[in-house]
Amino acid sequence: PVVIGGDTDSIFIIYPNVTKVPQAFALSQTAEKWINAGYFQDPQKTTFEKVYHPALYIAPKRYAGKKYLKKEAPEQVPKK
């Protein structure tokens, strides 16, 4: 995995050669446990929330992609 960015409340990680959303979920859940065990002390912790696939990361707070909160389907974006 490659950490490509982060700020005070987020971490963005790329998994080279991972093309399926369920794989990214599994790796991210493992990363959450590893990060919490090695870098945080109670009550601090990081929590895995979502996968963006495909995604474009430009800079902190400047990214776009199809957001998956669950392995099965992307979040629907309301049309206005």
PDB file of N, CA, C and O in Angstrom:
ATOM      1  N   PRO A   1       0.821  -1.200   0.000  1.00  0.00           N
ATOM      2  CA  PRO A   1       0.000   0.000   0.000  1.00  0.00           C
ATOM      3  C   PRO A   1       0.861   1.257   0.000  1.00  0.00           C
ATOM      4  O   PRO A   1       1.968   1.260   0.535  1.00  0.00           O
ATOM      5  N   VAL A   2       0.328   2.305  -0.583  1.00  0.00           N
ATOM      6  CA  VAL A   2       1.037   3.578  -0.668  1.00  0.00           C
ATOM      7  C   VAL A   2       0.126   4.665  -0.098  1.00  0.00           C
ATOM      8  O   VAL A   2      -0.996   4.842  -0.569  1.00  0.00           O
ATOM      9  N   VAL A   3       0.591   5.366   0.932  1.00  0.00           N
ATOM     10  CA  VAL A   3      -0.160   6.500   1.473  1.00  0.00           C
ATOM     11  C   VAL A   3       0.115   7.685   0.566  1.00  0.00           C
ATOM     12  O   VAL A   3       1.256   8.098   0.398  1.00  0.00           O
ATOM     13  N   ILE A   4      -0.955   8.202  -0.056  1.00  0.00           N
ATOM     14  CA  ILE A   4      -0.758   9.316  -0.990  1.00  0.00           C
ATOM     15  C   ILE A   4      -1.163  10.652  -0.405  1.00  0.00           C
ATOM     16  O   ILE A   4      -0.882  11.686  -0.982  1.00  0.00           O
ATOM     17  N   GLY A   5      -1.833  10.638   0.722  1.00  0.00           N
ATOM     18  CA  GLY A   5      -2.207  11.913   1.310  1.00  0.00           C
ATOM     19  C   GLY A   5      -2.984  11.724   2.581  1.00  0.00           C
ATOM     20  O   GLY A   5      -3.396  10.625   2.928  1.00  0.00           O
ATOM     21  N   GLY A   6      -3.180  12.814   3.250  1.00  0.00           N
ATOM     22  CA  GLY A   6      -3.939  12.809   4.485  1.00  0.00           C
ATOM     23  C   GLY A   6      -3.895  14.188   5.097  1.00  0.00           C
ATOM     24  O   GLY A   6      -3.129  15.041   4.679  1.00  0.00           O
ATOM     25  N   ASP A   7      -4.775  14.401   6.016  1.00  0.00           N
ATOM     26  CA  ASP A   7      -4.749  15.647   6.769  1.00  0.00           C
ATOM     27  C   ASP A   7      -5.175  15.308   8.195  1.00  0.00           C
ATOM     28  O   ASP A   7      -5.024  14.171   8.619  1.00  0.00           O
ATOM     29  N   THR A   8      -5.740  16.244   8.901  1.00  0.00           N
ATOM     30  CA  THR A   8      -6.030  16.010  10.314  1.00  0.00           C
ATOM     31  C   THR A   8      -7.088  14.939  10.547  1.00  0.00           C
ATOM     32  O   THR A   8      -7.131  14.360  11.620  1.00  0.00           O
ATOM     33  N   ASP A   9      -7.927  14.677   9.557  1.00  0.00           N
ATOM     34  CA  ASP A   9      -9.004  13.712   9.795  1.00  0.00           C
ATOM     35  C   ASP A   9      -9.138  12.628   8.723  1.00  0.00           C
ATOM     36  O   ASP A   9     -10.157  11.951   8.655  1.00  0.00           O
ATOM     37  N   SER A  10      -8.122  12.464   7.876  1.00  0.00           N
ATOM     38  CA  SER A  10      -8.238  11.430   6.852  1.00  0.00           C
ATOM     39  C   SER A  10      -6.877  10.931   6.385  1.00  0.00           C
ATOM     40  O   SER A  10      -5.871  11.614   6.520  1.00  0.00           O
ATOM     41  N   ILE A  11      -6.914   9.711   5.849  1.00  0.00           N
ATOM     42  CA  ILE A  11      -5.735   9.090   5.256  1.00  0.00           C
ATOM     43  C   ILE A  11      -6.188   8.480   3.935  1.00  0.00           C
ATOM     44  O   ILE A  11      -7.202   7.777   3.895  1.00  0.00           O
ATOM     45  N   PHE A  12      -5.452   8.738   2.862  1.00  0.00           N
ATOM     46  CA  PHE A  12      -5.756   8.134   1.564  1.00  0.00           C
ATOM     47  C   PHE A  12      -4.662   7.139   1.228  1.00  0.00           C
ATOM     48  O   PHE A  12      -3.484   7.483   1.225  1.00  0.00           O
ATOM     49  N   ILE A  13      -5.065   5.908   0.928  1.00  0.00           N
ATOM     50  CA  ILE A  13      -4.121   4.839   0.632  1.00  0.00           C
ATOM     51  C   ILE A  13      -4.463   4.232  -0.723  1.00  0.00           C
ATOM     52  O   ILE A  13      -5.625   3.942  -0.999  1.00  0.00           O
ATOM     53  N   ILE A  14      -3.445   4.036  -1.545  1.00  0.00           N
ATOM     54  CA  ILE A  14      -3.614   3.332  -2.813  1.00  0.00           C
ATOM     55  C   ILE A  14      -3.072   1.923  -2.633  1.00  0.00           C
ATOM     56  O   ILE A  14      -1.996   1.729  -2.066  1.00  0.00           O
ATOM     57  N   TYR A  15      -3.818   0.958  -3.140  1.00  0.00           N
ATOM     58  CA  TYR A  15      -3.374  -0.437  -3.154  1.00  0.00           C
ATOM     59  C   TYR A  15      -3.045  -0.800  -4.595  1.00  0.00           C
ATOM     60  O   TYR A  15      -3.955  -1.066  -5.381  1.00  0.00           O
ATOM     61  N   PRO A  16      -1.761  -0.804  -4.973  1.00  0.00           N
ATOM     62  CA  PRO A  16      -1.401  -1.140  -6.351  1.00  0.00           C
ATOM     63  C   PRO A  16      -1.919  -2.532  -6.731  1.00  0.00           C
ATOM     64  O   PRO A  16      -1.921  -3.445  -5.924  1.00  0.00           O
ATOM     65  N   ASN A  17      -2.375  -2.636  -7.948  1.00  0.00           N
ATOM     66  CA  ASN A  17      -2.872  -3.898  -8.513  1.00  0.00           C
ATOM     67  C   ASN A  17      -4.179  -4.389  -7.900  1.00  0.00           C
ATOM     68  O   ASN A  17      -4.590  -5.512  -8.176  1.00  0.00           O
ATOM     69  N   VAL A  18      -4.838  -3.605  -7.075  1.00  0.00           N
ATOM     70  CA  VAL A  18      -6.152  -3.976  -6.547  1.00  0.00           C
ATOM     71  C   VAL A  18      -7.195  -3.278  -7.408  1.00  0.00           C
ATOM     72  O   VAL A  18      -7.222  -2.055  -7.486  1.00  0.00           O
ATOM     73  N   THR A  19      -8.032  -4.077  -8.060  1.00  0.00           N
ATOM     74  CA  THR A  19      -9.016  -3.511  -8.984  1.00  0.00           C
ATOM     75  C   THR A  19     -10.452  -3.753  -8.553  1.00  0.00           C
ATOM     76  O   THR A  19     -11.369  -3.231  -9.170  1.00  0.00           O
ATOM     77  N   LYS A  20     -10.653  -4.533  -7.518  1.00  0.00           N
ATOM     78  CA  LYS A  20     -12.004  -4.873  -7.061  1.00  0.00           C
ATOM     79  C   LYS A  20     -12.290  -4.209  -5.719  1.00  0.00           C
ATOM     80  O   LYS A  20     -11.457  -4.207  -4.812  1.00  0.00           O
ATOM     81  N   VAL A  21     -13.486  -3.656  -5.603  1.00  0.00           N
ATOM     82  CA  VAL A  21     -13.888  -2.961  -4.373  1.00  0.00           C
ATOM     83  C   VAL A  21     -13.834  -3.883  -3.149  1.00  0.00           C
ATOM     84  O   VAL A  21     -13.326  -3.468  -2.110  1.00  0.00           O
ATOM     85  N   PRO A  22     -14.322  -5.138  -3.215  1.00  0.00           N
ATOM     86  CA  PRO A  22     -14.223  -5.996  -2.017  1.00  0.00           C
ATOM     87  C   PRO A  22     -12.788  -6.209  -1.537  1.00  0.00           C
ATOM     88  O   PRO A  22     -12.537  -6.275  -0.330  1.00  0.00           O
ATOM     89  N   GLN A  23     -11.834  -6.283  -2.463  1.00  0.00           N
ATOM     90  CA  GLN A  23     -10.419  -6.408  -2.071  1.00  0.00           C
ATOM     91  C   GLN A  23      -9.975  -5.164  -1.314  1.00  0.00           C
ATOM     92  O   GLN A  23      -9.276  -5.249  -0.305  1.00  0.00           O
ATOM     93  N   ALA A  24     -10.359  -3.992  -1.817  1.00  0.00           N
ATOM     94  CA  ALA A  24      -9.977  -2.736  -1.166  1.00  0.00           C
ATOM     95  C   ALA A  24     -10.590  -2.638   0.227  1.00  0.00           C
ATOM     96  O   ALA A  24      -9.945  -2.159   1.162  1.00  0.00           O
ATOM     97  N   PHE A  25     -11.837  -3.103   0.388  1.00  0.00           N
ATOM     98  CA  PHE A  25     -12.464  -3.108   1.712  1.00  0.00           C
ATOM     99  C   PHE A  25     -11.678  -3.987   2.675  1.00  0.00           C
ATOM    100  O   PHE A  25     -11.393  -3.584   3.801  1.00  0.00           O
ATOM    101  N   ALA A  26     -11.328  -5.194   2.237  1.00  0.00           N
ATOM    102  CA  ALA A  26     -10.610  -6.123   3.109  1.00  0.00           C
ATOM    103  C   ALA A  26      -9.251  -5.554   3.514  1.00  0.00           C
ATOM    104  O   ALA A  26      -8.875  -5.594   4.698  1.00  0.00           O
ATOM    105  N   LEU A  27      -8.515  -5.016   2.563  1.00  0.00           N
ATOM    106  CA  LEU A  27      -7.202  -4.441   2.872  1.00  0.00           C
ATOM    107  C   LEU A  27      -7.329  -3.227   3.789  1.00  0.00           C
ATOM    108  O   LEU A  27      -6.506  -3.033   4.689  1.00  0.00           O
ATOM    109  N   SER A  28      -8.350  -2.421   3.578  1.00  0.00           N
ATOM    110  CA  SER A  28      -8.541  -1.217   4.405  1.00  0.00           C
ATOM    111  C   SER A  28      -8.905  -1.575   5.833  1.00  0.00           C
ATOM    112  O   SER A  28      -8.476  -0.906   6.779  1.00  0.00           O
ATOM    113  N   GLN A  29      -9.697  -2.615   6.002  1.00  0.00           N
ATOM    114  CA  GLN A  29     -10.041  -3.046   7.359  1.00  0.00           C
ATOM    115  C   GLN A  29      -8.801  -3.587   8.082  1.00  0.00           C
ATOM    116  O   GLN A  29      -8.612  -3.338   9.272  1.00  0.00           O
ATOM    117  N   THR A  30      -7.942  -4.268   7.343  1.00  0.00           N
ATOM    118  CA  THR A  30      -6.684  -4.739   7.923  1.00  0.00           C
ATOM    119  C   THR A  30      -5.780  -3.560   8.272  1.00  0.00           C
ATOM    120  O   THR A  30      -5.161  -3.532   9.337  1.00  0.00           O
ATOM    121  N   ALA A  31      -5.713  -2.570   7.373  1.00  0.00           N
ATOM    122  CA  ALA A  31      -4.893  -1.375   7.623  1.00  0.00           C
ATOM    123  C   ALA A  31      -5.382  -0.620   8.854  1.00  0.00           C
ATOM    124  O   ALA A  31      -4.576  -0.134   9.648  1.00  0.00           O
ATOM    125  N   GLU A  32      -6.697  -0.538   9.024  1.00  0.00           N
ATOM    126  CA  GLU A  32      -7.257   0.133  10.205  1.00  0.00           C
ATOM    127  C   GLU A  32      -6.744  -0.519  11.488  1.00  0.00           C
ATOM    128  O   GLU A  32      -6.281   0.173  12.410  1.00  0.00           O
ATOM    129  N   LYS A  33      -6.791  -1.836  11.540  1.00  0.00           N
ATOM    130  CA  LYS A  33      -6.320  -2.550  12.736  1.00  0.00           C
ATOM    131  C   LYS A  33      -4.827  -2.331  12.958  1.00  0.00           C
ATOM    132  O   LYS A  33      -4.376  -2.106  14.084  1.00  0.00           O
ATOM    133  N   TRP A  34      -4.059  -2.402  11.890  1.00  0.00           N
ATOM    134  CA  TRP A  34      -2.604  -2.235  11.971  1.00  0.00           C
ATOM    135  C   TRP A  34      -2.241  -0.821  12.437  1.00  0.00           C
ATOM    136  O   TRP A  34      -1.394  -0.642  13.311  1.00  0.00           O
ATOM    137  N   ILE A  35      -2.890   0.190  11.865  1.00  0.00           N
ATOM    138  CA  ILE A  35      -2.614   1.585  12.231  1.00  0.00           C
ATOM    139  C   ILE A  35      -2.981   1.823  13.693  1.00  0.00           C
ATOM    140  O   ILE A  35      -2.217   2.430  14.452  1.00  0.00           O
ATOM    141  N   ASN A  36      -4.156   1.354  14.106  1.00  0.00           N
ATOM    142  CA  ASN A  36      -4.582   1.561  15.495  1.00  0.00           C
ATOM    143  C   ASN A  36      -3.665   0.856  16.489  1.00  0.00           C
ATOM    144  O   ASN A  36      -3.364   1.401  17.552  1.00  0.00           O
ATOM    145  N   ALA A  37      -3.202  -0.333  16.147  1.00  0.00           N
ATOM    146  CA  ALA A  37      -2.329  -1.081  17.062  1.00  0.00           C
ATOM    147  C   ALA A  37      -0.941  -0.453  17.170  1.00  0.00           C
ATOM    148  O   ALA A  37      -0.332  -0.466  18.236  1.00  0.00           O
ATOM    149  N   GLY A  38      -0.447   0.133  16.075  1.00  0.00           N
ATOM    150  CA  GLY A  38       0.918   0.623  16.074  1.00  0.00           C
ATOM    151  C   GLY A  38       1.105   2.105  16.307  1.00  0.00           C
ATOM    152  O   GLY A  38       2.195   2.539  16.675  1.00  0.00           O
ATOM    153  N   TYR A  39       0.061   2.893  16.109  1.00  0.00           N
ATOM    154  CA  TYR A  39       0.244   4.345  16.134  1.00  0.00           C
ATOM    155  C   TYR A  39      -0.658   5.103  17.091  1.00  0.00           C
ATOM    156  O   TYR A  39      -0.428   6.266  17.357  1.00  0.00           O
ATOM    157  N   PHE A  40      -1.710   4.490  17.578  1.00  0.00           N
ATOM    158  CA  PHE A  40      -2.644   5.198  18.445  1.00  0.00           C
ATOM    159  C   PHE A  40      -2.752   4.527  19.803  1.00  0.00           C
ATOM    160  O   PHE A  40      -2.561   3.320  19.921  1.00  0.00           O
ATOM    161  N   GLN A  41      -3.080   5.327  20.811  1.00  0.00           N
ATOM    162  CA  GLN A  41      -3.365   4.811  22.148  1.00  0.00           C
ATOM    163  C   GLN A  41      -4.797   5.195  22.479  1.00  0.00           C
ATOM    164  O   GLN A  41      -5.278   6.244  22.053  1.00  0.00           O
ATOM    165  N   ASP A  42      -5.485   4.341  23.249  1.00  0.00           N
ATOM    166  CA  ASP A  42      -6.856   4.652  23.645  1.00  0.00           C
ATOM    167  C   ASP A  42      -6.894   6.010  24.311  1.00  0.00           C
ATOM    168  O   ASP A  42      -5.989   6.338  25.073  1.00  0.00           O
ATOM    169  N   PRO A  43      -7.866   6.837  24.040  1.00  0.00           N
ATOM    170  CA  PRO A  43      -9.078   6.593  23.265  1.00  0.00           C
ATOM    171  C   PRO A  43      -8.949   6.953  21.776  1.00  0.00           C
ATOM    172  O   PRO A  43      -9.931   6.897  21.047  1.00  0.00           O
ATOM    173  N   GLN A  44      -7.775   7.338  21.327  1.00  0.00           N
ATOM    174  CA  GLN A  44      -7.611   7.715  19.926  1.00  0.00           C
ATOM    175  C   GLN A  44      -7.615   6.482  19.032  1.00  0.00           C
ATOM    176  O   GLN A  44      -7.063   5.441  19.397  1.00  0.00           O
ATOM    177  N   LYS A  45      -8.219   6.611  17.862  1.00  0.00           N
ATOM    178  CA  LYS A  45      -8.166   5.548  16.871  1.00  0.00           C
ATOM    179  C   LYS A  45      -8.606   6.093  15.524  1.00  0.00           C
ATOM    180  O   LYS A  45      -9.237   7.138  15.437  1.00  0.00           O
ATOM    181  N   THR A  46      -8.260   5.372  14.480  1.00  0.00           N
ATOM    182  CA  THR A  46      -8.730   5.702  13.148  1.00  0.00           C
ATOM    183  C   THR A  46      -9.814   4.698  12.776  1.00  0.00           C
ATOM    184  O   THR A  46      -9.832   3.574  13.291  1.00  0.00           O
ATOM    185  N   THR A  47     -10.735   5.099  11.934  1.00  0.00           N
ATOM    186  CA  THR A  47     -11.844   4.242  11.547  1.00  0.00           C
ATOM    187  C   THR A  47     -11.972   4.220  10.039  1.00  0.00           C
ATOM    188  O   THR A  47     -12.077   5.276   9.409  1.00  0.00           O
ATOM    189  N   PHE A  48     -11.937   3.029   9.453  1.00  0.00           N
ATOM    190  CA  PHE A  48     -12.149   2.882   8.015  1.00  0.00           C
ATOM    191  C   PHE A  48     -13.595   3.230   7.694  1.00  0.00           C
ATOM    192  O   PHE A  48     -14.517   2.758   8.346  1.00  0.00           O
ATOM    193  N   GLU A  49     -13.792   4.084   6.677  1.00  0.00           N
ATOM    194  CA  GLU A  49     -15.139   4.531   6.345  1.00  0.00           C
ATOM    195  C   GLU A  49     -15.591   4.164   4.947  1.00  0.00           C
ATOM    196  O   GLU A  49     -16.727   3.780   4.747  1.00  0.00           O
ATOM    197  N   LYS A  50     -14.724   4.348   3.937  1.00  0.00           N
ATOM    198  CA  LYS A  50     -15.208   4.187   2.569  1.00  0.00           C
ATOM    199  C   LYS A  50     -14.075   3.928   1.592  1.00  0.00           C
ATOM    200  O   LYS A  50     -12.905   4.146   1.909  1.00  0.00           O
ATOM    201  N   VAL A  51     -14.472   3.482   0.405  1.00  0.00           N
ATOM    202  CA  VAL A  51     -13.549   3.254  -0.699  1.00  0.00           C
ATOM    203  C   VAL A  51     -14.000   4.141  -1.856  1.00  0.00           C
ATOM    204  O   VAL A  51     -15.199   4.236  -2.139  1.00  0.00           O
ATOM    205  N   TYR A  52     -13.060   4.799  -2.502  1.00  0.00           N
ATOM    206  CA  TYR A  52     -13.335   5.519  -3.747  1.00  0.00           C
ATOM    207  C   TYR A  52     -12.723   4.714  -4.881  1.00  0.00           C
ATOM    208  O   TYR A  52     -11.526   4.438  -4.879  1.00  0.00           O
ATOM    209  N   HIS A  53     -13.572   4.310  -5.850  1.00  0.00           N
ATOM    210  CA  HIS A  53     -13.063   3.535  -6.989  1.00  0.00           C
ATOM    211  C   HIS A  53     -13.965   3.739  -8.196  1.00  0.00           C
ATOM    212  O   HIS A  53     -15.147   3.438  -8.109  1.00  0.00           O
ATOM    213  N   PRO A  54     -13.487   4.239  -9.282  1.00  0.00           N
ATOM    214  CA  PRO A  54     -12.152   4.806  -9.460  1.00  0.00           C
ATOM    215  C   PRO A  54     -12.055   6.143  -8.729  1.00  0.00           C
ATOM    216  O   PRO A  54     -13.072   6.694  -8.322  1.00  0.00           O
ATOM    217  N   ALA A  55     -10.850   6.639  -8.584  1.00  0.00           N
ATOM    218  CA  ALA A  55     -10.665   7.872  -7.829  1.00  0.00           C
ATOM    219  C   ALA A  55      -9.578   8.753  -8.439  1.00  0.00           C
ATOM    220  O   ALA A  55      -8.664   8.266  -9.084  1.00  0.00           O
ATOM    221  N   LEU A  56      -9.726  10.025  -8.200  1.00  0.00           N
ATOM    222  CA  LEU A  56      -8.734  11.016  -8.604  1.00  0.00           C
ATOM    223  C   LEU A  56      -8.386  11.814  -7.353  1.00  0.00           C
ATOM    224  O   LEU A  56      -9.263  12.431  -6.740  1.00  0.00           O
ATOM    225  N   TYR A  57      -7.129  11.773  -6.955  1.00  0.00           N
ATOM    226  CA  TYR A  57      -6.672  12.510  -5.772  1.00  0.00           C
ATOM    227  C   TYR A  57      -5.724  13.603  -6.236  1.00  0.00           C
ATOM    228  O   TYR A  57      -4.710  13.326  -6.864  1.00  0.00           O
ATOM    229  N   ILE A  58      -6.074  14.855  -5.940  1.00  0.00           N
ATOM    230  CA  ILE A  58      -5.248  15.989  -6.341  1.00  0.00           C
ATOM    231  C   ILE A  58      -4.453  16.520  -5.157  1.00  0.00           C
ATOM    232  O   ILE A  58      -3.251  16.722  -5.254  1.00  0.00           O
ATOM    233  N   ALA A  59      -5.136  16.745  -4.051  1.00  0.00           N
ATOM    234  CA  ALA A  59      -4.526  17.288  -2.832  1.00  0.00           C
ATOM    235  C   ALA A  59      -5.524  17.077  -1.696  1.00  0.00           C
ATOM    236  O   ALA A  59      -6.670  16.713  -1.949  1.00  0.00           O
ATOM    237  N   PRO A  60      -5.099  17.296  -0.445  1.00  0.00           N
ATOM    238  CA  PRO A  60      -6.075  17.186   0.639  1.00  0.00           C
ATOM    239  C   PRO A  60      -7.299  18.052   0.367  1.00  0.00           C
ATOM    240  O   PRO A  60      -7.179  19.183  -0.098  1.00  0.00           O
ATOM    241  N   LYS A  61      -8.463  17.471   0.593  1.00  0.00           N
ATOM    242  CA  LYS A  61      -9.761  18.127   0.370  1.00  0.00           C
ATOM    243  C   LYS A  61     -10.059  18.371  -1.105  1.00  0.00           C
ATOM    244  O   LYS A  61     -11.008  19.057  -1.443  1.00  0.00           O
ATOM    245  N   ARG A  62      -9.255  17.806  -2.025  1.00  0.00           N
ATOM    246  CA  ARG A  62      -9.489  17.956  -3.468  1.00  0.00           C
ATOM    247  C   ARG A  62      -9.350  16.586  -4.125  1.00  0.00           C
ATOM    248  O   ARG A  62      -8.278  16.209  -4.581  1.00  0.00           O
ATOM    249  N   TYR A  63     -10.455  15.849  -4.140  1.00  0.00           N
ATOM    250  CA  TYR A  63     -10.461  14.514  -4.722  1.00  0.00           C
ATOM    251  C   TYR A  63     -11.871  14.214  -5.236  1.00  0.00           C
ATOM    252  O   TYR A  63     -12.836  14.870  -4.859  1.00  0.00           O
ATOM    253  N   ALA A  64     -11.958  13.229  -6.111  1.00  0.00           N
ATOM    254  CA  ALA A  64     -13.246  12.828  -6.666  1.00  0.00           C
ATOM    255  C   ALA A  64     -13.205  11.341  -6.953  1.00  0.00           C
ATOM    256  O   ALA A  64     -12.150  10.765  -7.179  1.00  0.00           O
ATOM    257  N   GLY A  65     -14.362  10.722  -6.951  1.00  0.00           N
ATOM    258  CA  GLY A  65     -14.443   9.314  -7.275  1.00  0.00           C
ATOM    259  C   GLY A  65     -15.808   8.760  -6.941  1.00  0.00           C
ATOM    260  O   GLY A  65     -16.649   9.436  -6.353  1.00  0.00           O
ATOM    261  N   LYS A  66     -16.026   7.529  -7.332  1.00  0.00           N
ATOM    262  CA  LYS A  66     -17.257   6.827  -6.998  1.00  0.00           C
ATOM    263  C   LYS A  66     -17.084   6.282  -5.589  1.00  0.00           C
ATOM    264  O   LYS A  66     -16.167   5.510  -5.322  1.00  0.00           O
ATOM    265  N   LYS A  67     -17.972   6.701  -4.674  1.00  0.00           N
ATOM    266  CA  LYS A  67     -17.818   6.373  -3.260  1.00  0.00           C
ATOM    267  C   LYS A  67     -18.600   5.114  -2.900  1.00  0.00           C
ATOM    268  O   LYS A  67     -19.786   5.012  -3.187  1.00  0.00           O
ATOM    269  N   TYR A  68     -17.913   4.161  -2.265  1.00  0.00           N
ATOM    270  CA  TYR A  68     -18.527   2.934  -1.787  1.00  0.00           C
ATOM    271  C   TYR A  68     -18.499   2.927  -0.266  1.00  0.00           C
ATOM    272  O   TYR A  68     -17.433   2.921   0.331  1.00  0.00           O
ATOM    273  N   LEU A  69     -19.681   2.939   0.348  1.00  0.00           N
ATOM    274  CA  LEU A  69     -19.782   2.805   1.794  1.00  0.00           C
ATOM    275  C   LEU A  69     -19.965   1.346   2.178  1.00  0.00           C
ATOM    276  O   LEU A  69     -19.751   0.960   3.310  1.00  0.00           O
ATOM    277  N   LYS A  70     -20.392   0.533   1.202  1.00  0.00           N
ATOM    278  CA  LYS A  70     -20.532  -0.910   1.345  1.00  0.00           C
ATOM    279  C   LYS A  70     -19.844  -1.557   0.160  1.00  0.00           C
ATOM    280  O   LYS A  70     -19.652  -0.926  -0.880  1.00  0.00           O
ATOM    281  N   LYS A  71     -19.505  -2.824   0.280  1.00  0.00           N
ATOM    282  CA  LYS A  71     -18.811  -3.531  -0.792  1.00  0.00           C
ATOM    283  C   LYS A  71     -19.657  -3.669  -2.045  1.00  0.00           C
ATOM    284  O   LYS A  71     -19.140  -3.747  -3.144  1.00  0.00           O
ATOM    285  N   GLU A  72     -20.971  -3.701  -1.899  1.00  0.00           N
ATOM    286  CA  GLU A  72     -21.844  -4.095  -2.988  1.00  0.00           C
ATOM    287  C   GLU A  72     -22.105  -3.018  -4.040  1.00  0.00           C
ATOM    288  O   GLU A  72     -22.085  -3.298  -5.227  1.00  0.00           O
ATOM    289  N   ALA A  73     -22.404  -1.795  -3.621  1.00  0.00           N
ATOM    290  CA  ALA A  73     -22.835  -0.789  -4.595  1.00  0.00           C
ATOM    291  C   ALA A  73     -22.363   0.595  -4.175  1.00  0.00           C
ATOM    292  O   ALA A  73     -22.272   0.897  -3.002  1.00  0.00           O
ATOM    293  N   PRO A  74     -22.064   1.436  -5.184  1.00  0.00           N
ATOM    294  CA  PRO A  74     -21.645   2.805  -4.844  1.00  0.00           C
ATOM    295  C   PRO A  74     -22.805   3.612  -4.290  1.00  0.00           C
ATOM    296  O   PRO A  74     -23.967   3.301  -4.538  1.00  0.00           O
ATOM    297  N   GLU A  75     -22.476   4.637  -3.533  1.00  0.00           N
ATOM    298  CA  GLU A  75     -23.483   5.539  -3.013  1.00  0.00           C
ATOM    299  C   GLU A  75     -24.130   6.289  -4.172  1.00  0.00           C
ATOM    300  O   GLU A  75     -23.433   6.736  -5.087  1.00  0.00           O
ATOM    301  N   GLN A  76     -25.414   6.412  -4.150  1.00  0.00           N
ATOM    302  CA  GLN A  76     -26.111   7.132  -5.208  1.00  0.00           C
ATOM    303  C   GLN A  76     -26.018   8.634  -4.945  1.00  0.00           C
ATOM    304  O   GLN A  76     -26.283   9.091  -3.851  1.00  0.00           O
ATOM    305  N   VAL A  77     -25.650   9.366  -5.969  1.00  0.00           N
ATOM    306  CA  VAL A  77     -25.536  10.817  -5.854  1.00  0.00           C
ATOM    307  C   VAL A  77     -26.848  11.431  -6.335  1.00  0.00           C
ATOM    308  O   VAL A  77     -27.279  11.162  -7.463  1.00  0.00           O
ATOM    309  N   PRO A  78     -27.515  12.222  -5.491  1.00  0.00           N
ATOM    310  CA  PRO A  78     -28.781  12.815  -5.915  1.00  0.00           C
ATOM    311  C   PRO A  78     -28.564  13.765  -7.108  1.00  0.00           C
ATOM    312  O   PRO A  78     -27.572  14.484  -7.155  1.00  0.00           O
ATOM    313  N   LYS A  79     -29.489  13.718  -8.032  1.00  0.00           N
ATOM    314  CA  LYS A  79     -29.422  14.625  -9.183  1.00  0.00           C
ATOM    315  C   LYS A  79     -30.300  15.823  -8.907  1.00  0.00           C
ATOM    316  O   LYS A  79     -31.420  15.679  -8.434  1.00  0.00           O
ATOM    317  N   LYS A  80     -29.773  17.006  -9.182  1.00  0.00           N
ATOM    318  CA  LYS A  80     -30.544  18.240  -8.951  1.00  0.00           C
ATOM    319  C   LYS A  80     -30.638  19.025 -10.229  1.00  0.00           C
ATOM    320  O   LYS A  80     -29.833  18.972 -11.086  1.00  0.00           O
TER     321      LYS A  80
END
